[in-house]
Coordinates of C-alpha atoms in Angstrom, one line a residue:
Chain A
M1 CA -16.9 -82.5 17.9
K2 CA -20.1 -84.1 17.3
S3 CA -23.1 -83.6 19.5
T4 CA -25.9 -86.1 19.9
K5 CA -28.8 -83.5 19.8
K6 CA -29.4 -83.3 15.7
T7 CA -29.7 -79.7 14.4
T8 CA -33.4 -78.7 13.4
V9 CA -33.6 -77.0 10.3
I10 CA -37.0 -75.5 8.2
I11 CA -37.2 -74.4 5.4
V12 CA -38.4 -72.0 3.6
D13 CA -39.9 -70.5 0.1
D14 CA -42.7 -70.5 -2.1
E15 CA -41.8 -72.5 -4.7
E16 CA -41.3 -76.4 -4.0
L17 CA -38.5 -77.1 -6.3
A18 CA -36.2 -74.1 -4.7
R19 CA -37.2 -76.6 -1.6
S20 CA -36.0 -79.3 -3.0
L21 CA -33.0 -78.7 -3.9
V22 CA -32.2 -77.6 0.0
R23 CA -33.9 -80.9 1.0
E24 CA -31.3 -83.3 -1.2
Y25 CA -28.4 -81.0 -0.6
L26 CA -29.1 -81.3 3.4
S27 CA -29.8 -84.9 2.8
V28 CA -26.2 -86.1 2.8
H29 CA -25.8 -84.9 6.3
S30 CA -26.7 -86.6 8.5
N31 CA -26.4 -84.3 11.7
I32 CA -29.1 -82.5 10.1
E33 CA -33.4 -83.0 10.7
I34 CA -35.6 -81.4 8.4
V35 CA -38.6 -80.6 11.0
A36 CA -41.0 -78.5 8.5
E37 CA -40.9 -77.1 5.3
C38 CA -42.7 -73.7 4.6
S39 CA -44.2 -71.8 1.6
N40 CA -44.8 -68.9 2.7
G41 CA -44.1 -66.6 5.6
F42 CA -47.2 -67.5 7.8
E43 CA -46.5 -71.0 8.0
A44 CA -42.7 -69.8 8.8
V45 CA -43.5 -67.9 11.4
K46 CA -46.1 -70.6 12.6
A47 CA -43.7 -73.4 12.7
V48 CA -40.5 -71.7 14.1
T49 CA -43.1 -70.8 17.4
E50 CA -44.3 -74.2 17.4
V51 CA -40.8 -76.2 17.0
Q52 CA -38.3 -73.9 17.6
P53 CA -36.2 -74.7 14.8
D54 CA -31.9 -73.8 15.0
L55 CA -31.4 -73.3 11.4
M56 CA -33.6 -71.4 9.0
F57 CA -33.4 -71.7 5.1
L58 CA -35.6 -68.3 4.2
D59 CA -36.0 -67.2 0.9
I60 CA -37.0 -63.1 0.9
Q61 CA -39.7 -62.6 -2.2
M62 CA -42.3 -64.8 -0.6
P63 CA -46.5 -64.1 -0.4
K64 CA -47.7 -62.5 2.4
L65 CA -45.3 -61.7 4.5
S66 CA -41.4 -61.0 2.7
G67 CA -38.0 -62.6 5.0
F68 CA -37.0 -60.3 6.9
E69 CA -40.9 -59.7 8.0
V70 CA -41.0 -62.8 9.1
I71 CA -38.0 -62.7 10.8
E72 CA -39.2 -59.3 12.6
L73 CA -42.2 -61.3 14.1
L74 CA -40.3 -63.5 15.7
E75 CA -39.8 -63.5 19.1
V76 CA -36.5 -65.8 18.8
P77 CA -35.5 -65.9 15.2
P78 CA -33.4 -69.9 14.3
A79 CA -29.9 -68.9 12.4
V80 CA -30.8 -67.9 9.3
I81 CA -29.4 -68.0 5.9
F82 CA -31.3 -66.6 3.3
V83 CA -31.5 -68.1 -0.3
T84 CA -32.9 -65.8 -3.2
A85 CA -32.3 -64.8 -6.9
F86 CA -32.1 -61.3 -5.9
D87 CA -28.4 -59.7 -4.8
Q88 CA -30.0 -56.6 -3.5
Y89 CA -30.6 -57.6 0.3
A90 CA -27.3 -59.1 1.4
L91 CA -26.4 -55.6 2.9
K92 CA -30.0 -55.8 4.5
A93 CA -29.5 -59.4 5.5
F94 CA -25.5 -59.2 7.0
D95 CA -27.5 -56.3 9.4
V96 CA -30.0 -58.7 10.7
H97 CA -27.2 -61.0 11.2
A98 CA -28.3 -63.7 9.0
V99 CA -25.2 -66.7 9.0
D100 CA -25.1 -66.5 5.1
Y101 CA -26.6 -65.3 1.9
L102 CA -26.9 -68.1 -1.2
L103 CA -27.7 -66.6 -4.5
K104 CA -29.6 -68.5 -6.8
P105 CA -28.9 -70.6 -8.4
Y106 CA -25.9 -72.3 -5.8
G107 CA -23.9 -75.0 -6.1
K108 CA -22.9 -78.0 -3.0
E109 CA -19.7 -76.6 -2.3
R110 CA -21.5 -73.4 -1.8
F111 CA -23.8 -74.3 -0.6
N112 CA -22.3 -76.4 2.3
E113 CA -20.0 -73.4 3.3
A114 CA -23.0 -72.0 4.6
L115 CA -24.5 -75.1 6.3
E116 CA -20.7 -75.1 7.9
Q117 CA -20.5 -71.8 9.0
A118 CA -24.6 -71.4 10.6
L119 CA -23.6 -74.9 12.2
Q120 CA -20.6 -73.7 14.0
R121 CA -22.5 -69.7 15.2
L122 CA -24.9 -72.5 16.8
S123 CA -22.2 -74.7 18.4
K124 CA -20.8 -71.0 19.8
Q125 CA -24.0 -70.4 21.6
I126 CA -23.5 -67.1 20.1
P127 CA -26.9 -65.4 21.2
N128 CA -28.3 -63.8 18.6
K129 CA -29.2 -60.6 17.8
A130 CA -31.5 -60.8 15.2
K131 CA -34.8 -59.8 16.0
E132 CA -33.9 -55.8 17.2
A133 CA -31.6 -55.7 14.8
A134 CA -34.8 -57.1 12.1
A135 CA -37.0 -54.0 13.6
D136 CA -33.7 -51.5 13.3
A137 CA -32.9 -52.5 9.3
K138 CA -36.2 -51.0 8.2
P139 CA -35.6 -47.4 6.9
V140 CA -37.0 -45.4 8.4
D141 CA -38.1 -42.9 5.5
Q142 CA -40.1 -45.8 4.9
Q143 CA -43.9 -45.2 5.5
W144 CA -45.9 -48.6 6.4
E145 CA -48.6 -50.0 4.9
R146 CA -49.9 -52.1 6.8
V147 CA -48.9 -53.5 10.2
L148 CA -48.0 -57.0 11.2
I149 CA -48.7 -58.4 14.0
K150 CA -48.1 -62.2 15.6
E151 CA -51.0 -63.7 18.4
G152 CA -49.9 -67.1 19.5
S153 CA -48.4 -68.5 16.4
K154 CA -50.8 -67.0 14.0
V155 CA -49.8 -62.9 11.7
L156 CA -52.5 -61.0 11.9
V157 CA -51.8 -58.1 8.9
I158 CA -53.8 -54.9 9.3
P159 CA -53.2 -52.1 6.8
V160 CA -52.4 -48.9 8.3
E161 CA -55.8 -47.1 7.3
K162 CA -57.9 -49.7 9.2
I163 CA -55.9 -48.6 12.4
D164 CA -59.2 -46.2 14.2
Y165 CA -56.2 -45.7 16.8
I166 CA -52.7 -47.1 18.9
E167 CA -52.6 -47.2 22.4
A168 CA -49.8 -47.4 24.7
Q169 CA -49.9 -50.0 27.3
D170 CA -47.1 -51.1 29.1
D171 CA -44.7 -52.3 26.8
Y172 CA -47.4 -53.3 24.2
V173 CA -49.5 -51.1 22.2
S174 CA -52.9 -52.0 21.0
F175 CA -54.0 -51.6 17.7
R176 CA -57.9 -50.6 17.7
S177 CA -59.6 -52.5 14.4
E178 CA -62.6 -53.0 13.3
S179 CA -63.5 -52.9 17.0
K180 CA -61.1 -55.2 18.2
S181 CA -58.3 -54.6 19.2
H182 CA -54.3 -56.5 19.1
L183 CA -51.6 -56.4 21.3
K184 CA -47.7 -55.9 20.0
M185 CA -44.4 -55.8 21.8
Q186 CA -43.6 -52.0 19.9
R187 CA -42.8 -48.3 21.1
L188 CA -45.4 -45.8 20.4
A189 CA -42.5 -43.7 19.6
E190 CA -41.4 -46.0 17.1
L191 CA -44.9 -46.6 15.5
E192 CA -45.6 -42.5 15.0
T193 CA -42.4 -42.6 12.9
G194 CA -43.4 -45.0 10.6
L195 CA -46.7 -44.2 10.2
D196 CA -47.9 -41.0 7.8
P197 CA -48.0 -38.0 9.5
R198 CA -50.6 -36.1 8.2
R199 CA -53.0 -39.5 8.3
F200 CA -51.4 -40.7 12.2
V201 CA -51.9 -38.1 15.3
R202 CA -50.1 -38.4 18.4
I203 CA -53.0 -36.8 19.9
H204 CA -51.1 -37.5 23.4
R205 CA -49.1 -39.6 25.7
S206 CA -50.5 -42.5 24.7
Y207 CA -52.5 -42.6 22.2
I208 CA -52.0 -41.8 18.4
L209 CA -54.9 -41.5 16.2
N210 CA -56.1 -42.0 13.2
I211 CA -57.4 -38.4 11.7
E212 CA -60.1 -40.0 9.5
R213 CA -62.1 -41.4 12.8
L214 CA -62.4 -38.3 14.2
S215 CA -65.6 -36.9 14.6
K216 CA -64.9 -34.0 16.7
I217 CA -63.3 -32.4 20.2
E218 CA -64.8 -31.0 23.5
L219 CA -63.2 -29.1 25.6
Y220 CA -64.1 -30.6 29.0
A221 CA -61.9 -28.1 31.2
K222 CA -59.0 -26.3 30.9
D223 CA -56.2 -27.1 28.3
S224 CA -57.8 -30.6 28.6
R225 CA -59.9 -31.5 25.7
T226 CA -61.3 -34.9 24.2
A227 CA -61.9 -36.3 20.4
V228 CA -64.5 -38.2 20.3
L229 CA -64.3 -40.6 17.5
K230 CA -66.9 -41.2 14.4
D231 CA -67.9 -44.6 16.6
G232 CA -68.1 -42.5 20.1
T233 CA -64.7 -43.7 21.5
Q234 CA -64.1 -40.9 23.4
L235 CA -60.0 -40.1 23.8
P236 CA -57.8 -37.4 25.6
V237 CA -55.8 -35.2 23.8
S238 CA -52.5 -33.0 25.9
R239 CA -51.9 -29.9 24.7
T240 CA -49.5 -30.5 21.9
G241 CA -51.6 -33.0 20.4
Y242 CA -54.3 -30.7 20.2
D243 CA -51.7 -28.2 18.2
K244 CA -51.0 -30.5 15.8
L245 CA -54.5 -31.5 14.9
K246 CA -55.1 -27.8 14.8
E247 CA -52.0 -27.7 12.7
L248 CA -53.5 -30.9 10.5
L249 CA -57.3 -29.7 10.2
Chain B
M1 CA 0.1 -7.5 -49.9
M2 CA -0.2 -10.1 -47.7
L3 CA -2.3 -7.3 -45.5
F4 CA -4.4 -6.8 -48.7
Y5 CA -5.0 -10.8 -49.0
G6 CA -6.4 -11.5 -45.7
E7 CA -8.3 -8.3 -45.9
V8 CA -10.3 -10.0 -49.0
N9 CA -10.4 -13.4 -47.4
L10 CA -11.9 -12.4 -44.5
S11 CA -14.6 -10.9 -45.6
A12 CA -15.2 -13.4 -47.8
W13 CA -15.5 -15.5 -45.2
Y14 CA -17.7 -13.4 -43.1
L15 CA -20.2 -12.8 -45.6
C16 CA -20.6 -16.1 -46.2
R17 CA -21.1 -16.6 -43.1
A18 CA -24.0 -14.4 -42.0
F19 CA -25.5 -14.8 -45.8
P20 CA -25.1 -19.2 -46.3
L21 CA -26.4 -20.6 -49.2
E22 CA -29.4 -22.6 -47.4
R23 CA -31.2 -20.2 -46.0
T24 CA -30.4 -17.0 -48.4
S25 CA -31.8 -16.5 -52.4
I26 CA -29.7 -17.3 -54.8
W27 CA -30.5 -13.2 -56.4
K28 CA -29.6 -11.9 -52.8
I29 CA -26.5 -13.2 -52.6
L30 CA -25.3 -11.9 -55.9
L31 CA -26.5 -9.0 -54.7
I32 CA -24.7 -8.5 -51.7
A33 CA -22.0 -10.8 -53.8
T34 CA -21.9 -8.0 -56.0
V35 CA -22.2 -5.3 -53.3
A36 CA -19.4 -6.7 -51.3
V37 CA -17.2 -7.0 -55.0
V38 CA -16.8 -3.4 -55.1
I39 CA -16.7 -1.7 -51.4
V40 CA -13.6 -5.1 -50.5
S41 CA -11.8 -4.1 -54.2
S42 CA -12.5 0.6 -53.1
V43 CA -11.0 0.0 -49.7
W44 CA -8.3 -2.6 -50.8
T45 CA -7.8 0.4 -53.4
L46 CA -7.7 2.9 -51.2
L47 CA -5.2 0.9 -49.2
G48 CA -3.2 0.3 -51.9
W49 CA -3.5 4.2 -52.5
G50 CA -2.5 5.0 -49.4
L51 CA 0.6 2.8 -48.5
M52 CA 2.1 4.3 -52.3
Y53 CA 1.4 7.4 -51.4
S54 CA 3.1 7.6 -48.1
M55 CA 5.7 5.5 -49.2
E56 CA 6.5 8.7 -51.7
Q57 CA 6.2 10.9 -49.7
I58 CA 8.0 10.1 -46.6
F59 CA 10.4 7.6 -47.8
A60 CA 10.6 8.6 -51.7
V61 CA 10.0 4.7 -52.3
K62 CA 7.9 4.1 -55.3
L63 CA 7.2 0.4 -55.3
S64 CA 5.3 0.4 -58.6
P65 CA 7.3 1.1 -61.7
L66 CA 4.6 2.4 -63.0
P67 CA 2.8 5.5 -61.9
I68 CA -0.2 5.3 -58.8
N69 CA -3.4 6.4 -60.8
Q70 CA -2.0 2.9 -63.4
T71 CA -0.4 0.6 -60.9
L72 CA -4.4 1.9 -58.9
L73 CA -6.3 0.8 -61.8
I74 CA -4.0 -2.9 -61.9
V75 CA -5.1 -3.0 -58.1
Y76 CA -9.0 -2.2 -58.6
V77 CA -9.5 -4.6 -61.1
T78 CA -7.2 -7.3 -60.1
G79 CA -9.3 -7.4 -56.3
K80 CA -12.3 -7.8 -58.1
P81 CA -11.9 -11.5 -59.2
L82 CA -9.9 -12.4 -56.1
F83 CA -12.5 -12.0 -54.0
I84 CA -15.2 -13.3 -56.4
G85 CA -12.9 -16.5 -56.3
S86 CA -12.6 -16.4 -51.9
L87 CA -16.1 -16.0 -51.6
A88 CA -16.7 -18.9 -53.7
I89 CA -13.9 -21.0 -51.9
S90 CA -15.5 -20.6 -48.9
Y91 CA -18.9 -21.0 -49.2
L92 CA -17.6 -24.4 -50.5
I93 CA -15.6 -25.2 -47.6
S94 CA -18.3 -24.1 -45.1
A95 CA -21.6 -26.5 -47.5
F96 CA -18.9 -29.4 -47.2
E97 CA -18.5 -29.2 -43.3
R98 CA -22.5 -28.6 -43.1
T99 CA -22.5 -31.9 -44.8
K100 CA -20.1 -33.6 -42.8
E101 CA -21.9 -31.9 -39.3
S102 CA -25.5 -33.6 -41.1
E103 CA -23.9 -36.9 -41.6
H104 CA -22.5 -36.7 -38.2
A105 CA -25.9 -35.4 -36.2
A106 CA -27.9 -38.1 -38.5
Y107 CA -25.4 -40.7 -37.5
E108 CA -25.6 -39.9 -33.9
A109 CA -29.4 -40.3 -33.4
R110 CA -29.4 -43.3 -34.9
L111 CA -26.9 -44.6 -32.2
L112 CA -28.7 -42.6 -29.7
A113 CA -32.4 -44.5 -30.8
Q114 CA -30.4 -47.4 -30.9
N115 CA -29.4 -47.6 -27.1
A116 CA -32.8 -46.5 -26.3
E117 CA -34.4 -50.0 -27.8
L118 CA -31.4 -52.1 -26.6
K119 CA -32.5 -50.5 -23.3
A120 CA -35.7 -50.5 -23.3
L121 CA -35.0 -54.6 -24.7
R122 CA -33.0 -55.1 -22.3
M123 CA -35.0 -54.2 -19.6
Q124 CA -37.9 -56.0 -20.4
I125 CA -37.0 -59.2 -19.5
D126 CA -36.1 -59.9 -16.1
P127 CA -32.4 -61.3 -15.1
H128 CA -33.9 -62.7 -12.3
F129 CA -36.7 -64.8 -14.0
L130 CA -33.0 -66.5 -15.5
F131 CA -31.6 -67.4 -12.2
N132 CA -35.0 -68.7 -10.7
S133 CA -35.7 -71.4 -13.5
L134 CA -31.7 -72.4 -13.4
N135 CA -32.2 -73.0 -9.9
S136 CA -35.2 -74.6 -10.5
I137 CA -33.4 -76.8 -13.2
S138 CA -30.3 -77.5 -10.6
A139 CA -33.3 -79.0 -8.9
L140 CA -34.7 -80.6 -11.4
I141 CA -32.0 -82.6 -12.0
T142 CA -32.1 -85.4 -10.1
T143 CA -35.8 -85.4 -8.9
N144 CA -36.5 -85.1 -13.0
A145 CA -34.4 -85.4 -15.7
E146 CA -36.0 -85.2 -18.4
L147 CA -38.2 -82.3 -17.2
A148 CA -34.9 -80.5 -16.0
R149 CA -34.5 -80.8 -20.3
T150 CA -37.6 -80.3 -20.7
M151 CA -37.1 -76.6 -18.7
T152 CA -33.3 -76.0 -20.4
T153 CA -34.5 -76.3 -24.2
T154 CA -37.9 -74.2 -23.3
L155 CA -34.8 -72.2 -21.7
A156 CA -32.9 -71.2 -24.7
D157 CA -36.4 -71.1 -26.9
F158 CA -37.3 -68.4 -25.2
F159 CA -34.1 -66.2 -25.3
R160 CA -33.3 -67.2 -29.0
K161 CA -36.3 -65.4 -29.9
S162 CA -36.4 -62.9 -27.9
L163 CA -33.3 -62.0 -29.3
S164 CA -34.2 -62.7 -32.8
Y165 CA -37.5 -60.6 -32.9
G166 CA -36.1 -57.8 -30.6
A167 CA -33.8 -57.0 -33.5
K168 CA -37.1 -56.7 -36.0
E169 CA -39.0 -53.3 -35.8
T170 CA -42.8 -55.4 -35.6
I171 CA -43.7 -58.9 -35.3
S172 CA -46.7 -61.1 -35.4
L173 CA -49.2 -61.3 -32.6
K174 CA -48.7 -65.1 -33.3
E175 CA -45.0 -65.3 -33.1
E176 CA -44.8 -62.4 -29.5
L177 CA -47.7 -64.9 -28.3
S178 CA -45.7 -68.2 -29.1
L179 CA -42.5 -65.8 -27.2
L180 CA -45.2 -65.6 -24.0
H181 CA -46.2 -69.2 -24.4
H182 CA -42.4 -70.0 -24.0
Y183 CA -42.5 -67.8 -20.9
L184 CA -45.5 -68.6 -19.6
D185 CA -43.7 -72.9 -19.9
I186 CA -41.1 -72.1 -18.0
E187 CA -43.1 -70.1 -14.8
K188 CA -45.7 -72.9 -15.0
I189 CA -42.6 -75.6 -13.6
R190 CA -41.7 -72.8 -11.3
F191 CA -44.8 -72.4 -9.8
G192 CA -46.8 -75.2 -10.5
K193 CA -50.8 -75.6 -9.5
R194 CA -50.2 -71.9 -8.2
L195 CA -50.5 -70.9 -12.1
H196 CA -53.1 -71.5 -14.1
V197 CA -53.2 -69.6 -18.0
D198 CA -56.9 -68.3 -19.6
E199 CA -56.5 -67.1 -22.8
T200 CA -59.3 -66.3 -25.1
I201 CA -57.9 -65.2 -28.6
D202 CA -59.6 -63.9 -31.4
P203 CA -57.9 -66.1 -34.3
E204 CA -58.2 -63.1 -36.7
T205 CA -56.2 -60.7 -34.6
L206 CA -52.9 -63.3 -34.9
A207 CA -51.6 -61.4 -38.7
D208 CA -51.7 -58.5 -36.7
H209 CA -48.6 -56.2 -35.8
I210 CA -47.4 -54.9 -32.5
P211 CA -44.2 -54.0 -31.8
P212 CA -41.7 -56.7 -30.8
L213 CA -41.5 -58.3 -26.8
L214 CA -44.5 -56.0 -25.6
L215 CA -46.7 -57.8 -23.7
Q216 CA -43.1 -60.4 -22.4
P217 CA -43.0 -56.9 -19.5
L218 CA -46.9 -57.4 -18.9
V219 CA -47.1 -60.7 -18.4
E220 CA -44.0 -60.4 -16.1
N221 CA -45.6 -58.3 -13.8
A222 CA -49.4 -60.4 -14.0
I223 CA -46.8 -63.2 -12.7
K224 CA -45.2 -61.1 -10.3
H225 CA -48.3 -59.9 -8.8
G226 CA -50.9 -62.3 -9.6
I227 CA -48.8 -65.4 -9.4
S228 CA -45.5 -65.0 -7.0
N229 CA -47.1 -62.6 -4.3
S230 CA -50.1 -65.3 -4.0
I231 CA -49.7 -68.3 -1.5
D232 CA -52.8 -70.0 -3.6
G233 CA -51.7 -68.7 -6.9
G234 CA -54.1 -67.2 -9.8
T235 CA -54.9 -66.9 -13.1
I236 CA -53.4 -64.3 -16.1
S237 CA -55.7 -64.1 -18.3
L238 CA -54.9 -63.6 -22.4
L239 CA -57.7 -61.8 -24.4
T240 CA -57.0 -60.1 -28.2
Q241 CA -60.2 -58.2 -29.8
K242 CA -60.5 -56.6 -32.8
K243 CA -62.9 -53.6 -33.1
N244 CA -63.3 -50.4 -35.3
D245 CA -59.6 -51.6 -36.9
R246 CA -57.5 -51.1 -33.6
L247 CA -56.3 -54.0 -31.8
F248 CA -57.0 -55.0 -28.5
I249 CA -55.0 -56.6 -25.7
T250 CA -56.0 -57.3 -22.2
I251 CA -53.9 -59.1 -19.6
E252 CA -55.3 -60.1 -16.8
N253 CA -54.1 -61.0 -13.0
S254 CA -56.1 -61.3 -9.5
I255 CA -54.7 -59.5 -6.4
D256 CA -53.8 -60.4 -2.9
A257 CA -56.2 -58.3 -1.2
D258 CA -53.2 -58.4 1.8
M259 CA -50.6 -57.2 -0.3
P260 CA -49.6 -53.3 -0.3
K261 CA -51.7 -51.4 -3.2
R262 CA -49.3 -51.0 -6.4
Q263 CA -48.1 -47.2 -6.6
G264 CA -49.3 -46.0 -9.7
A265 CA -47.4 -47.7 -13.0
G266 CA -44.1 -49.5 -12.4
M267 CA -41.3 -49.4 -14.4
G268 CA -42.2 -52.2 -16.7
M269 CA -45.2 -50.6 -17.9
E270 CA -44.5 -47.3 -18.0
I271 CA -41.6 -48.6 -21.3
V272 CA -44.5 -49.9 -22.7
R273 CA -46.8 -46.8 -22.9
K274 CA -43.9 -44.6 -23.9
R275 CA -43.0 -47.1 -26.7
L276 CA -46.3 -47.5 -28.2
Q277 CA -46.8 -43.6 -27.7
T278 CA -44.1 -42.6 -29.3
I279 CA -44.7 -45.5 -32.0
Y280 CA -48.7 -44.8 -32.8
N281 CA -48.5 -40.7 -31.9
N282 CA -52.6 -40.6 -30.2
D283 CA -53.8 -44.1 -32.1
G284 CA -51.8 -46.5 -29.6
D285 CA -51.3 -46.4 -25.6
L286 CA -52.3 -48.2 -22.8
K287 CA -54.9 -48.1 -19.5
M288 CA -54.9 -50.1 -16.2
N289 CA -58.1 -50.7 -14.2
S290 CA -58.4 -52.2 -10.6
S291 CA -61.3 -54.2 -9.6
N292 CA -62.8 -56.7 -7.3
G293 CA -59.3 -58.5 -6.7
T294 CA -58.1 -58.3 -10.1
F295 CA -55.7 -55.7 -12.3
Q296 CA -56.0 -55.4 -15.8
V297 CA -54.3 -53.8 -18.6
I298 CA -55.3 -52.6 -21.2
I299 CA -53.4 -51.8 -24.4
F300 CA -55.3 -50.6 -28.4
L301 CA -52.9 -49.7 -31.0
P302 CA -54.1 -49.6 -35.1
S303 CA -54.9 -53.5 -36.7
T304 CA -51.8 -53.6 -39.3
S305 CA -52.2 -57.1 -40.6
R306 CA -48.7 -56.2 -42.9
K307 CA -45.6 -54.7 -41.8

C-alpha cells in the first residue's frame, strides 16, 4: 500500500555527525521527506509546532531540553524513535509510547526495522498518547528544578526559585515570575507534588506561594487572611493554607 | 596412659595459645613453662598414683612390677620431657599457622587494593564516550572516510595509552596531557565548533609525576557540563603551575545558566579527590569553584619530578 503523500520526518540531535547518519539512512527511502533538522530541544519544539511532522528521530541528552522534555512540551507529538548512546532510558521511552529505541552505534538493518515499525504505526492511525504519558512518566519523588512553558513555538525555562506564585485559572495555571505571567496547561495539584514543599505552599485552593516572597500575613475577617508579598501583591489564604504556613514559618 | 598423654598435650597447647610467642618475652615464657612443667608432672604423677593405688586396693591388680614409689618417680621424671616436647611442638605449629595466616591476609589486602584501583580506572572512562565516538565514525565512513580513519586511530591510541598508563603507579604530566589530547581530538570531531580548548601549560610542570588518568575524568566532566549541555558550546581551559614545591592543575568550563545546578561533587570527582587524599595524605586535594558562568576544579599535589 503506497500513499501519495510522503511521510514527513524531523531529526533532533545536538551532534551534526549523528544527524548526518540518520539523514544518510533515510536517503534511500523515497517515501520519506526530511522537513527539519534541529540541534537542540528548543529548536525541536519550535519546528514540530510549525511543521507538524509525522515522525521524529530524537536524541535524549541534549542542551537546554532533554528528549523527554521536548515530548512533554508538545501538544501533538509526532511518532518518536529515540536515538541515544544511553540504554538506561529504554523503559521510560516505552512509557511515553516511543515507536522504538535505537542505541548508538546502530546499523542500517536495525534502523530500517525501527523505521518500518513507525510507518506501520502511522498508517494505522493509532492515536498518540505520548503527551499524557510523558508527564506521567516523571518520577513523582523527583522535585522540579525548573518549569518549562511553551508560548507559541517558543520555550521558556523558569528556574523554580524565580517563581513568585502560581495561580489556577480553569484548565491552566499561571506562573508569576519577574513581573510577568506565563500560562501553562497543567493542574495545580500536579504542580504541588512536583515542587519542594519546604519552599512552595498551597495557601489556597487556587494559589501556590513561594514562601521566600512572603512579607506578612494579615487578618481581615474571621478565618480569612491575606498574604502580602514583598512586591505588595495580596493573595487569599485559606484556613488549611494558614495552618501549613504556620507550620513552616 | 592415653589420658595422661592427652592431658599433657592439651595443657601445652592451651599454654601456647594463652602466651603466644610474639606477644610474650622469652623469660616470661621460660618461667611459665617451668612452673607448668612442675604442675603438670605433679598432676600426672598424682593421677598415676591414684590409678595404681585404686587398682591394687580394689582389684588387687598390679599395673607395674616395681613398687609404687619407684614407678611414680619414673612417671614424674618422664612427664617433664614429654610436656616440654609437647609445648615446643605446639609453639612450632602455632608459629607456622600464623605465618600462613599473615601471608593470606597480605595477599587479600593486595587483591582488595588492586580491585579498588581497577574499579576506579574503569569508572574513569565513560563507556558512552566509546559508543558516541563509534557512532560518529559510522557517520563519517560515507561522508569523510579520511576523518573516519583518523578518528579510529586516535580512539585506538587513546585506549591503548590509557591501558598502559593505568597499569603504572605514576606517569609524567606530559604523558597525561598526551592522553588528554587524544581524548580532546576525538571530542573535537564529535562536537565540531562547539568545543574550544585553551591550554596554559608551564613547561616546568611537564616532568612532574601524577597518578595516571587523574585529569581524564575531570576533563570528561568539563565536556559534559560545559559543551554537551550548551547549544553554542564553550571553552575548556587547562592550566598548570608550580608554586612552593606544589603542582597546581586547574580545569575550567563555562556553564549554561538554564541547566539545573550541579549538586555537589559527582562520582568522578569524588574518586579523584579520594585518590589524591589516599596517596598524598594532606598534601593533595581537589577544590571546586563556581562563579560568573564558569565552573572550576583545582587540584594540587606535591611536585615530584621523579618517581
